PDB file of C-alpha atoms in Angstrom:
ATOM      1  CA  UNK A 990      18.487 -33.015 -77.177  1.00 90.00           C
ATOM      2  CA  UNK A 991      20.525 -29.851 -77.759  1.00 92.00           C
ATOM      3  CA  UNK A 992      20.129 -26.273 -76.554  1.00 94.00           C
ATOM      4  CA  UNK A 993      22.211 -23.107 -76.782  1.00 93.00           C
ATOM      5  CA  UNK A 994      23.471 -21.145 -73.772  1.00 94.00           C
ATOM      6  CA  UNK A 995      25.571 -17.988 -73.427  1.00 93.00           C
ATOM      7  CA  UNK A 996      28.049 -16.883 -70.781  1.00 92.00           C
ATOM      8  CA  UNK A 997      26.607 -14.457 -68.233  1.00 89.00           C
ATOM      9  CA  UNK A 998      28.960 -11.826 -66.882  1.00 81.00           C
ATOM     10  CA  UNK A 999      26.827 -10.117 -64.246  1.00 74.00           C
ATOM     11  CA  UNK A1000      25.011 -11.631 -61.291  1.00 75.00           C
ATOM     12  CA  UNK A1001      22.635 -10.419 -58.617  1.00 79.00           C
ATOM     13  CA  UNK A1002      18.920  -9.689 -58.372  1.00 81.00           C
ATOM     14  CA  UNK A1003      19.086  -6.441 -60.340  1.00 84.00           C
ATOM     15  CA  UNK A1004      21.168  -7.944 -63.140  1.00 84.00           C
ATOM     16  CA  UNK A1005      18.837 -10.940 -63.418  1.00 87.00           C
ATOM     17  CA  UNK A1006      15.783  -8.666 -63.564  1.00 88.00           C
ATOM     18  CA  UNK A1007      17.304  -6.616 -66.386  1.00 89.00           C
ATOM     19  CA  UNK A1008      18.230  -9.839 -68.182  1.00 89.00           C
ATOM     20  CA  UNK A1009      14.624 -11.084 -68.084  1.00 91.00           C
ATOM     21  CA  UNK A1010      13.387  -7.776 -69.501  1.00 92.00           C
ATOM     22  CA  UNK A1011      15.547  -8.405 -72.586  1.00 92.00           C
ATOM     23  CA  UNK A1012      14.002 -11.870 -73.110  1.00 94.00           C
ATOM     24  CA  UNK A1013      16.782 -13.905 -71.519  1.00 94.00           C
ATOM     25  CA  UNK A1014      16.663 -16.369 -68.600  1.00 95.00           C
ATOM     26  CA  UNK A1015      19.523 -16.509 -66.074  1.00 95.00           C
ATOM     27  CA  UNK A1016      20.920 -19.904 -65.090  1.00 94.00           C
ATOM     28  CA  UNK A1017      23.860 -21.802 -63.716  1.00 95.00           C
ATOM     29  CA  UNK A1018      25.828 -24.946 -64.586  1.00 95.00           C
ATOM     30  CA  UNK A1019      27.610 -26.800 -61.799  1.00 93.00           C
ATOM     31  CA  UNK A1020      29.170 -30.172 -60.970  1.00 89.00           C
ATOM     32  CA  UNK A1021      31.810 -32.262 -62.667  1.00 83.00           C
ATOM     33  CA  UNK A1022      35.417 -31.174 -62.618  1.00 81.00           C
ATOM     34  CA  UNK A1023      34.779 -27.575 -63.648  1.00 81.00           C
ATOM     35  CA  UNK A1024      33.799 -24.517 -61.654  1.00 88.00           C
ATOM     36  CA  UNK A1025      30.141 -23.354 -61.602  1.00 91.00           C
ATOM     37  CA  UNK A1026      29.378 -21.184 -64.636  1.00 92.00           C
ATOM     38  CA  UNK A1027      26.810 -18.423 -64.914  1.00 94.00           C
ATOM     39  CA  UNK A1028      24.773 -18.731 -68.108  1.00 94.00           C
ATOM     40  CA  UNK A1029      21.818 -17.146 -69.860  1.00 94.00           C
ATOM     41  CA  UNK A1030      19.376 -18.636 -72.367  1.00 95.00           C
ATOM     42  CA  UNK A1031      16.840 -17.288 -74.834  1.00 96.00           C
ATOM     43  CA  UNK A1032      13.543 -17.403 -72.933  1.00 96.00           C
ATOM     44  CA  UNK A1033      11.291 -18.246 -75.899  1.00 95.00           C
ATOM     45  CA  UNK A1034      13.469 -21.155 -77.003  1.00 95.00           C
ATOM     46  CA  UNK A1035      13.687 -22.382 -73.413  1.00 95.00           C
ATOM     47  CA  UNK A1036       9.906 -22.069 -72.947  1.00 96.00           C
ATOM     48  CA  UNK A1037       9.290 -24.394 -75.884  1.00 95.00           C
ATOM     49  CA  UNK A1038      12.023 -26.786 -74.718  1.00 95.00           C
ATOM     50  CA  UNK A1039      10.580 -27.314 -71.226  1.00 95.00           C
ATOM     51  CA  UNK A1040       7.312 -28.517 -72.764  1.00 95.00           C
ATOM     52  CA  UNK A1041       9.148 -31.563 -74.129  1.00 94.00           C
ATOM     53  CA  UNK A1042       9.404 -34.570 -71.855  1.00 93.00           C
ATOM     54  CA  UNK A1043      12.942 -35.367 -72.997  1.00 91.00           C
ATOM     55  CA  UNK A1044      14.197 -32.006 -71.706  1.00 94.00           C
ATOM     56  CA  UNK A1045      13.352 -33.093 -68.148  1.00 93.00           C
ATOM     57  CA  UNK A1046      14.426 -36.744 -68.239  1.00 90.00           C
ATOM     58  CA  UNK A1047      17.405 -37.166 -70.538  1.00 92.00           C
ATOM     59  CA  UNK A1048      21.032 -36.123 -70.920  1.00 94.00           C
ATOM     60  CA  UNK A1049      21.148 -32.778 -72.747  1.00 95.00           C
ATOM     61  CA  UNK A1050      23.865 -31.266 -74.920  1.00 95.00           C
ATOM     62  CA  UNK A1051      24.539 -27.650 -74.014  1.00 95.00           C
ATOM     63  CA  UNK A1052      26.303 -25.616 -76.687  1.00 94.00           C
ATOM     64  CA  UNK A1053      28.113 -22.558 -75.360  1.00 92.00           C
ATOM     65  CA  UNK A1054      30.467 -20.857 -77.769  1.00 87.00           C
ATOM     66  CA  UNK A1055      32.707 -23.497 -79.342  1.00 87.00           C
ATOM     67  CA  UNK A1056      32.248 -25.891 -76.437  1.00 91.00           C
ATOM     68  CA  UNK A1057      29.595 -28.596 -75.901  1.00 93.00           C
ATOM     69  CA  UNK A1058      28.878 -30.113 -72.498  1.00 92.00           C
ATOM     70  CA  UNK A1059      26.506 -32.864 -71.415  1.00 94.00           C
ATOM     71  CA  UNK A1060      24.203 -31.719 -68.638  1.00 95.00           C
ATOM     72  CA  UNK A1061      20.997 -32.591 -66.783  1.00 95.00           C
ATOM     73  CA  UNK A1062      18.169 -30.261 -65.839  1.00 95.00           C
ATOM     74  CA  UNK A1063      18.162 -30.064 -62.044  1.00 94.00           C
ATOM     75  CA  UNK A1064      15.932 -27.131 -61.108  1.00 94.00           C
ATOM     76  CA  UNK A1065      13.447 -24.818 -62.789  1.00 94.00           C
ATOM     77  CA  UNK A1066      12.007 -21.758 -61.080  1.00 95.00           C
ATOM     78  CA  UNK A1067       8.751 -20.427 -62.529  1.00 95.00           C
ATOM     79  CA  UNK A1068       6.901 -17.160 -61.887  1.00 93.00           C
ATOM     80  CA  UNK A1069       3.859 -17.731 -59.617  1.00 93.00           C
ATOM     81  CA  UNK A1070       1.332 -16.663 -62.273  1.00 93.00           C
ATOM     82  CA  UNK A1071       3.133 -15.386 -65.373  1.00 92.00           C
ATOM     83  CA  UNK A1072       4.389 -17.612 -68.188  1.00 92.00           C
ATOM     84  CA  UNK A1073       7.936 -16.758 -67.185  1.00 94.00           C
ATOM     85  CA  UNK A1074      10.961 -18.880 -66.284  1.00 95.00           C
ATOM     86  CA  UNK A1075      12.856 -17.044 -63.554  1.00 95.00           C
ATOM     87  CA  UNK A1076      15.953 -19.240 -63.263  1.00 95.00           C
ATOM     88  CA  UNK A1077      17.280 -22.608 -64.394  1.00 96.00           C
ATOM     89  CA  UNK A1078      19.951 -24.958 -63.014  1.00 96.00           C
ATOM     90  CA  UNK A1079      21.914 -27.632 -64.874  1.00 96.00           C
ATOM     91  CA  UNK A1080      24.363 -30.246 -63.619  1.00 94.00           C
ATOM     92  CA  UNK A1081      27.321 -31.461 -65.645  1.00 94.00           C
ATOM     93  CA  UNK A1082      27.327 -35.161 -66.448  1.00 93.00           C
ATOM     94  CA  UNK A1083      30.289 -37.437 -65.774  1.00 90.00           C
ATOM     95  CA  UNK A1084      30.191 -40.504 -68.034  1.00 89.00           C
ATOM     96  CA  UNK A1085      31.570 -42.717 -65.246  1.00 91.00           C
ATOM     97  CA  UNK A1086      29.306 -41.504 -62.436  1.00 91.00           C
ATOM     98  CA  UNK A1087      25.863 -43.025 -61.824  1.00 93.00           C
ATOM     99  CA  UNK A1088      22.889 -40.686 -61.953  1.00 91.00           C
ATOM    100  CA  UNK A1089      19.755 -40.693 -59.836  1.00 91.00           C
ATOM    101  CA  UNK A1090      16.800 -39.435 -61.854  1.00 92.00           C
ATOM    102  CA  UNK A1091      13.023 -39.524 -62.013  1.00 92.00           C
ATOM    103  CA  UNK A1092      11.942 -41.006 -65.336  1.00 94.00           C
ATOM    104  CA  UNK A1093       8.398 -40.835 -66.795  1.00 95.00           C
ATOM    105  CA  UNK A1094       6.305 -43.998 -67.027  1.00 96.00           C
ATOM    106  CA  UNK A1095       4.447 -44.609 -70.302  1.00 96.00           C
ATOM    107  CA  UNK A1096       1.505 -46.954 -69.805  1.00 96.00           C
ATOM    108  CA  UNK A1097      -0.125 -48.888 -72.639  1.00 95.00           C
ATOM    109  CA  UNK A1098      -2.445 -51.837 -73.230  1.00 94.00           C
ATOM    110  CA  UNK A1099      -4.918 -51.310 -70.392  1.00 92.00           C
ATOM    111  CA  UNK A1100      -7.904 -51.242 -72.791  1.00 93.00           C
ATOM    112  CA  UNK A1101      -6.947 -54.750 -73.935  1.00 94.00           C
ATOM    113  CA  UNK A1102      -6.439 -56.135 -70.418  1.00 93.00           C
ATOM    114  CA  UNK A1103      -8.913 -58.653 -68.890  1.00 93.00           C
ATOM    115  CA  UNK A1104      -9.515 -56.157 -66.062  1.00 92.00           C
ATOM    116  CA  UNK A1105     -10.981 -53.571 -68.433  1.00 91.00           C
ATOM    117  CA  UNK A1106     -12.168 -55.604 -71.421  1.00 90.00           C
ATOM    118  CA  UNK A1107     -13.821 -58.533 -69.640  1.00 89.00           C
ATOM    119  CA  UNK A1108     -14.287 -57.479 -66.006  1.00 89.00           C
ATOM    120  CA  UNK A1109     -15.254 -53.799 -66.481  1.00 88.00           C
ATOM    121  CA  UNK A1110     -12.759 -52.525 -63.876  1.00 91.00           C
ATOM    122  CA  UNK A1111     -11.086 -49.152 -63.435  1.00 92.00           C
ATOM    123  CA  UNK A1112      -7.303 -48.892 -63.844  1.00 93.00           C
ATOM    124  CA  UNK A1113      -5.670 -46.227 -61.673  1.00 94.00           C
ATOM    125  CA  UNK A1114      -2.184 -44.917 -62.500  1.00 95.00           C
ATOM    126  CA  UNK A1115      -0.779 -44.402 -59.001  1.00 94.00           C
ATOM    127  CA  UNK A1116       2.672 -43.223 -60.175  1.00 94.00           C
ATOM    128  CA  UNK A1117       3.575 -41.343 -63.344  1.00 95.00           C
ATOM    129  CA  UNK A1118       7.356 -41.445 -62.810  1.00 94.00           C
ATOM    130  CA  UNK A1119       9.919 -43.688 -61.159  1.00 94.00           C
ATOM    131  CA  UNK A1120      13.223 -42.928 -59.412  1.00 93.00           C
ATOM    132  CA  UNK A1121      16.086 -44.848 -60.994  1.00 94.00           C
ATOM    133  CA  UNK A1122      19.880 -45.024 -60.921  1.00 95.00           C
ATOM    134  CA  UNK A1123      22.126 -45.630 -63.944  1.00 95.00           C
ATOM    135  CA  UNK A1124      25.111 -44.398 -65.910  1.00 94.00           C
ATOM    136  CA  UNK A1125      24.443 -41.476 -68.282  1.00 93.00           C
ATOM    137  CA  UNK A1126      24.694 -43.721 -71.352  1.00 93.00           C
ATOM    138  CA  UNK A1127      21.923 -45.970 -69.993  1.00 94.00           C
ATOM    139  CA  UNK A1128      19.475 -43.223 -69.011  1.00 94.00           C
ATOM    140  CA  UNK A1129      16.109 -43.872 -70.739  1.00 93.00           C
ATOM    141  CA  UNK A1130      13.822 -41.004 -71.771  1.00 91.00           C
ATOM    142  CA  UNK A1131      10.913 -43.038 -70.384  1.00 94.00           C
ATOM    143  CA  UNK A1132      10.035 -46.533 -69.162  1.00 96.00           C
ATOM    144  CA  UNK A1133       7.338 -48.414 -71.101  1.00 95.00           C
ATOM    145  CA  UNK A1134       4.872 -50.359 -68.950  1.00 96.00           C
ATOM    146  CA  UNK A1135       2.595 -52.963 -70.592  1.00 95.00           C
ATOM    147  CA  UNK A1136      -0.760 -53.372 -68.834  1.00 95.00           C
ATOM    148  CA  UNK A1137      -2.335 -56.021 -71.073  1.00 94.00           C
ATOM    149  CA  UNK A1138      -2.003 -58.664 -68.332  1.00 92.00           C
ATOM    150  CA  UNK A1139      -3.913 -56.756 -65.634  1.00 93.00           C
ATOM    151  CA  UNK A1140      -6.739 -58.663 -63.939  1.00 91.00           C
ATOM    152  CA  UNK A1141      -9.460 -57.797 -61.440  1.00 90.00           C
ATOM    153  CA  UNK A1142      -8.159 -57.443 -57.889  1.00 86.00           C
ATOM    154  CA  UNK A1143      -4.510 -57.182 -58.973  1.00 87.00           C
ATOM    155  CA  UNK A1144      -2.005 -54.340 -58.755  1.00 91.00           C
ATOM    156  CA  UNK A1145       1.271 -53.721 -60.541  1.00 94.00           C
ATOM    157  CA  UNK A1146       4.353 -52.872 -58.494  1.00 93.00           C
ATOM    158  CA  UNK A1147       7.745 -51.452 -59.481  1.00 93.00           C
ATOM    159  CA  UNK A1148       9.513 -54.804 -59.129  1.00 92.00           C
ATOM    160  CA  UNK A1149       6.947 -56.444 -61.424  1.00 93.00           C
ATOM    161  CA  UNK A1150       8.234 -54.590 -64.480  1.00 94.00           C
ATOM    162  CA  UNK A1151      11.452 -55.160 -66.413  1.00 93.00           C
ATOM    163  CA  UNK A1152      13.744 -52.132 -66.308  1.00 94.00           C
ATOM    164  CA  UNK A1153      16.094 -51.324 -69.213  1.00 93.00           C
ATOM    165  CA  UNK A1154      19.620 -52.726 -69.116  1.00 94.00           C
ATOM    166  CA  UNK A1155      21.864 -50.953 -66.615  1.00 95.00           C
ATOM    167  CA  UNK A1156      18.940 -49.293 -64.818  1.00 95.00           C
ATOM    168  CA  UNK A1157      18.182 -49.922 -61.134  1.00 95.00           C
ATOM    169  CA  UNK A1158      15.199 -48.924 -59.017  1.00 94.00           C
ATOM    170  CA  UNK A1159      15.900 -46.377 -56.274  1.00 92.00           C
ATOM    171  CA  UNK A1160      13.972 -47.303 -53.111  1.00 81.00           C
ATOM    172  CA  UNK A1161      12.717 -44.534 -50.825  1.00 77.00           C
ATOM    173  CA  UNK A1162      12.362 -45.448 -47.158  1.00 70.00           C
ATOM    174  CA  UNK A1163       9.805 -48.195 -46.653  1.00 66.00           C
ATOM    175  CA  UNK A1164       8.595 -47.833 -50.246  1.00 77.00           C
ATOM    176  CA  UNK A1165      11.068 -50.314 -51.699  1.00 85.00           C
ATOM    177  CA  UNK A1166       8.425 -51.687 -54.074  1.00 88.00           C
ATOM    178  CA  UNK A1167       5.813 -48.970 -54.707  1.00 91.00           C
ATOM    179  CA  UNK A1168       2.498 -49.617 -56.435  1.00 93.00           C
ATOM    180  CA  UNK A1169       2.463 -48.288 -59.995  1.00 95.00           C
ATOM    181  CA  UNK A1170      -1.051 -49.294 -61.029  1.00 95.00           C
ATOM    182  CA  UNK A1171      -4.087 -50.477 -59.061  1.00 94.00           C
ATOM    183  CA  UNK A1172      -7.268 -52.141 -60.340  1.00 93.00           C
ATOM    184  CA  UNK A1173     -10.657 -51.503 -58.757  1.00 90.00           C
ATOM    185  CA  UNK A1174     -14.050 -52.988 -59.580  1.00 86.00           C
ATOM    186  CA  UNK A1175     -16.909 -50.699 -60.600  1.00 77.00           C
ATOM    187  CA  UNK A1176     -19.922 -50.991 -58.261  1.00 60.00           C
ATOM    188  CA  UNK A1177     -23.427 -51.649 -59.604  1.00 51.00           C
ATOM    189  CA  UNK A1178     -24.532 -48.223 -58.354  1.00 47.00           C
ATOM    190  CA  UNK A1179     -21.693 -46.529 -60.247  1.00 47.00           C
ATOM    191  CA  UNK A1180     -22.604 -48.455 -63.403  1.00 51.00           C
ATOM    192  CA  UNK A1181     -26.235 -47.365 -63.065  1.00 50.00           C
ATOM    193  CA  UNK A1182     -25.168 -43.735 -62.607  1.00 50.00           C
ATOM    194  CA  UNK A1183     -22.940 -43.965 -65.676  1.00 48.00           C
ATOM    195  CA  UNK A1184     -25.782 -45.453 -67.740  1.00 50.00           C
ATOM    196  CA  UNK A1185     -28.174 -42.716 -66.570  1.00 55.00           C
ATOM    197  CA  UNK A1186     -25.618 -40.025 -67.414  1.00 55.00           C
ATOM    198  CA  UNK A1187     -25.101 -41.542 -70.871  1.00 54.00           C
ATOM    199  CA  UNK A1188     -28.857 -41.644 -71.467  1.00 57.00           C
ATOM    200  CA  UNK A1189     -29.228 -38.019 -70.372  1.00 60.00           C
ATOM    201  CA  UNK A1190     -26.412 -36.967 -72.684  1.00 57.00           C
ATOM    202  CA  UNK A1191     -27.852 -38.858 -75.663  1.00 55.00           C
ATOM    203  CA  UNK A1192     -29.522 -36.689 -78.388  1.00 60.00           C
ATOM    204  CA  UNK A1193     -33.351 -36.549 -78.159  1.00 56.00           C
ATOM    205  CA  UNK A1194     -35.506 -37.471 -81.168  1.00 61.00           C
ATOM    206  CA  UNK A1195     -38.123 -34.652 -81.489  1.00 62.00           C
ATOM    207  CA  UNK A1196     -40.743 -36.991 -83.008  1.00 61.00           C
ATOM    208  CA  UNK A1197     -40.276 -39.566 -80.241  1.00 61.00           C
ATOM    209  CA  UNK A1198     -40.484 -36.885 -77.559  1.00 59.00           C
ATOM    210  CA  UNK A1199     -43.691 -35.474 -79.067  1.00 63.00           C
ATOM    211  CA  UNK A1200     -45.262 -38.946 -79.264  1.00 64.00           C
ATOM    212  CA  UNK A1201     -44.333 -39.666 -75.641  1.00 61.00           C
ATOM    213  CA  UNK A1202     -45.854 -36.370 -74.493  1.00 61.00           C
ATOM    214  CA  UNK A1203     -49.080 -37.100 -76.383  1.00 63.00           C
ATOM    215  CA  UNK A1204     -49.256 -40.562 -74.855  1.00 63.00           C
ATOM    216  CA  UNK A1205     -48.813 -39.143 -71.339  1.00 61.00           C
ATOM    217  CA  UNK A1206     -51.532 -36.534 -71.954  1.00 60.00           C
ATOM    218  CA  UNK A1207     -53.983 -39.189 -73.261  1.00 63.00           C
ATOM    219  CA  UNK A1208     -53.300 -41.392 -70.240  1.00 59.00           C
ATOM    220  CA  UNK A1209     -53.937 -38.452 -67.925  1.00 58.00           C
ATOM    221  CA  UNK A1210     -57.270 -37.649 -69.606  1.00 58.00           C
ATOM    222  CA  UNK A1211     -58.468 -41.257 -69.199  1.00 57.00           C
ATOM    223  CA  UNK A1212     -57.528 -41.201 -65.519  1.00 56.00           C
ATOM    224  CA  UNK A1213     -59.558 -38.012 -64.967  1.00 59.00           C
ATOM    225  CA  UNK A1214     -62.624 -39.475 -66.739  1.00 58.00           C
ATOM    226  CA  UNK A1215     -62.481 -42.574 -64.585  1.00 57.00           C
ATOM    227  CA  UNK A1216     -62.740 -40.577 -61.336  1.00 57.00           C
ATOM    228  CA  UNK A1217     -66.261 -40.499 -59.666  1.00 58.00           C
ATOM    229  CA  UNK A1218     -68.170 -37.228 -59.977  1.00 54.00           C
ATOM    230  CA  UNK A1219     -68.013 -35.004 -56.941  1.00 50.00           C
ATOM    231  CA  UNK A1220     -71.197 -34.820 -54.785  1.00 51.00           C
ATOM    232  CA  UNK A1221     -73.048 -31.552 -54.773  1.00 45.00           C
TER     233      UNK A1221
END
């Protein structure tokens, strides 16, 4: 994925504020063999770019003047309540140096799994991304996880899936094999509540409702007639 950046001459809080007023976002590029470079980007183009998953989890090509560098997004500072990117950081990529990145997990097949299809269980996605280590050329935009084999009472852990070639799992502390997906059974009470909610949400037939009301009224009249007369 490519994006365009421009050299930024001035730095400081005041300069950055004036830059944002003109529709630009200040940033920096660091790492590699070169010195850190101050950059600026078109805010609108950047705003649309950050909505794409690949912008956060893949090697990017930054065009600046006649030069193109491969970089990774490392930090993004957003305004607390405005749709405004305050600052952005990129790191240069060295083709021979391993990267440590968080990559999105794309789950599929859970509707066809025995846990959901036959055993009426709930599938919970515990993690939505995974920390990995690899060379830049091996960095995947996402990791596909097939859930068609899930069964009741089972869980899926990081070491249960096959990672792409050249990609290694990065363990964090005691979580050397974190749970990605858990399966839980639905209780009878929860099923009853779901059925009641579905019935309440179902459209009502006016004719059927009118007939039911008439039937209830007729039954009430018969019950009143059957009561003994009150003594005077």
